[in-house]
Amino acid sequence: KLSFDIFTLLFLLSALPDLFSYSPAVGDGSGIEFSTASEGRITGIRVWEYNNYWGGYISGFQLRYESNWTAEVGVNSGNPMEMILYDKEAIIQVSGKYYSGYIYELVFVTNQGRLFKMGQSNGASFNFYPFQKGNELRFLSGRQNGSGITSIGAHWKRNYLNNSNL
């Protein structure tokens, strides 16, 4: 029979690797919840920006997992901007700006030093990254209101396939 006191149990649990982390959502959060969670690794990003005479905001986006695109989040109006990741490339940072109810700018940074920036540099800044080295972006969640993305958060997970390259 095994017997542990609470301190031994806490020590054993703290020795386990922390495989997941979450960067809490920014933005006002109005509208309907979304999540891009899917099977496989993220291999591409597609983003739509709504532009008007005073600027623009992120109206919609999709992530590609392996060779499959997720359903569109938000609105897919206008010309999409797209980035396809290379083999063994992973997203290790997401940053941007939010203002007046919408996400205005998104910047994705990869482990190979590439960045994909879209939107307007307007508003308060945010910067998401995993807490553990070797983790990569697994999916995005937040809210959208039918006109654009109103809040966004990032979920990170260890990648066992290419962990040595992250």
PDB file of N, CA, C and O in Angstrom, residues 13 27 39 52 58 61 75 78 108 110 113 134 145 154 159 166:
ATOM      1  N   LEU A  13       3.680  16.125  -8.067  1.00  0.00           N
ATOM      2  CA  LEU A  13       2.934  16.809  -9.122  1.00  0.00           C
ATOM      3  C   LEU A  13       3.730  17.954  -9.723  1.00  0.00           C
ATOM      4  O   LEU A  13       3.685  18.194 -10.927  1.00  0.00           O
ATOM      5  N   GLY A  27      -9.390  42.173 -25.203  1.00  0.00           N
ATOM      6  CA  GLY A  27     -10.493  42.718 -25.987  1.00  0.00           C
ATOM      7  C   GLY A  27     -11.753  42.787 -25.153  1.00  0.00           C
ATOM      8  O   GLY A  27     -11.795  42.281 -24.032  1.00  0.00           O
ATOM      9  N   GLU A  39      -7.531  18.807 -34.758  1.00  0.00           N
ATOM     10  CA  GLU A  39      -6.494  17.775 -34.700  1.00  0.00           C
ATOM     11  C   GLU A  39      -5.279  18.195 -35.509  1.00  0.00           C
ATOM     12  O   GLU A  39      -5.411  18.850 -36.539  1.00  0.00           O
ATOM     13  N   ASN A  52     -11.832  50.783 -43.550  1.00  0.00           N
ATOM     14  CA  ASN A  52     -12.710  51.907 -43.844  1.00  0.00           C
ATOM     15  C   ASN A  52     -11.868  53.181 -43.795  1.00  0.00           C
ATOM     16  O   ASN A  52     -10.657  53.116 -43.620  1.00  0.00           O
ATOM     17  N   ILE A  58      -9.377  43.505 -37.549  1.00  0.00           N
ATOM     18  CA  ILE A  58      -9.382  42.122 -38.001  1.00  0.00           C
ATOM     19  C   ILE A  58     -10.837  41.646 -38.022  1.00  0.00           C
ATOM     20  O   ILE A  58     -11.492  41.567 -36.984  1.00  0.00           O
ATOM     21  N   PHE A  61     -10.611  35.233 -39.520  1.00  0.00           N
ATOM     22  CA  PHE A  61      -9.393  34.461 -39.764  1.00  0.00           C
ATOM     23  C   PHE A  61      -9.715  32.974 -39.808  1.00  0.00           C
ATOM     24  O   PHE A  61     -10.797  32.531 -39.412  1.00  0.00           O
ATOM     25  N   VAL A  75     -15.751  37.280 -40.092  1.00  0.00           N
ATOM     26  CA  VAL A  75     -16.225  37.591 -41.435  1.00  0.00           C
ATOM     27  C   VAL A  75     -15.067  37.458 -42.426  1.00  0.00           C
ATOM     28  O   VAL A  75     -13.961  37.913 -42.157  1.00  0.00           O
ATOM     29  N   GLY A  78     -13.329  40.914 -48.118  1.00  0.00           N
ATOM     30  CA  GLY A  78     -12.079  41.506 -48.578  1.00  0.00           C
ATOM     31  C   GLY A  78     -11.089  40.426 -48.998  1.00  0.00           C
ATOM     32  O   GLY A  78     -11.404  39.240 -49.057  1.00  0.00           O
ATOM     33  N   PHE A 108       2.012  37.142 -35.908  1.00  0.00           N
ATOM     34  CA  PHE A 108       2.396  35.773 -35.561  1.00  0.00           C
ATOM     35  C   PHE A 108       3.895  35.626 -35.812  1.00  0.00           C
ATOM     36  O   PHE A 108       4.374  35.975 -36.895  1.00  0.00           O
ATOM     37  N   THR A 110       7.272  32.919 -35.719  1.00  0.00           N
ATOM     38  CA  THR A 110       7.568  31.487 -35.749  1.00  0.00           C
ATOM     39  C   THR A 110       8.938  31.190 -35.141  1.00  0.00           C
ATOM     40  O   THR A 110       9.765  32.090 -34.957  1.00  0.00           O
ATOM     41  N   GLY A 113      11.975  32.467 -37.034  1.00  0.00           N
ATOM     42  CA  GLY A 113      12.216  33.900 -37.122  1.00  0.00           C
ATOM     43  C   GLY A 113      11.348  34.652 -38.103  1.00  0.00           C
ATOM     44  O   GLY A 113      11.521  35.849 -38.299  1.00  0.00           O
ATOM     45  N   GLY A 134       9.709  25.122 -25.933  1.00  0.00           N
ATOM     46  CA  GLY A 134       9.324  23.928 -26.674  1.00  0.00           C
ATOM     47  C   GLY A 134       7.832  23.842 -26.947  1.00  0.00           C
ATOM     48  O   GLY A 134       7.399  22.959 -27.669  1.00  0.00           O
ATOM     49  N   ASN A 145     -18.340  39.148 -33.187  1.00  0.00           N
ATOM     50  CA  ASN A 145     -19.714  39.671 -33.150  1.00  0.00           C
ATOM     51  C   ASN A 145     -20.396  39.725 -34.516  1.00  0.00           C
ATOM     52  O   ASN A 145     -21.392  40.405 -34.676  1.00  0.00           O
ATOM     53  N   ALA A 154      -4.770  32.769 -26.556  1.00  0.00           N
ATOM     54  CA  ALA A 154      -3.936  31.755 -27.198  1.00  0.00           C
ATOM     55  C   ALA A 154      -3.711  30.565 -26.270  1.00  0.00           C
ATOM     56  O   ALA A 154      -3.482  30.735 -25.073  1.00  0.00           O
ATOM     57  N   ASN A 159       5.126  20.350 -28.398  1.00  0.00           N
ATOM     58  CA  ASN A 159       5.129  19.607 -29.655  1.00  0.00           C
ATOM     59  C   ASN A 159       6.180  18.513 -29.562  1.00  0.00           C
ATOM     60  O   ASN A 159       7.360  18.794 -29.586  1.00  0.00           O
ATOM     61  N   LEU A 166      12.290  23.594 -31.540  1.00  0.00           N
ATOM     62  CA  LEU A 166      11.536  24.764 -31.069  1.00  0.00           C
ATOM     63  C   LEU A 166      12.329  25.557 -30.073  1.00  0.00           C
ATOM     64  O   LEU A 166      13.158  25.086 -29.402  1.00  0.00           O
TER      65      LEU A 166
END
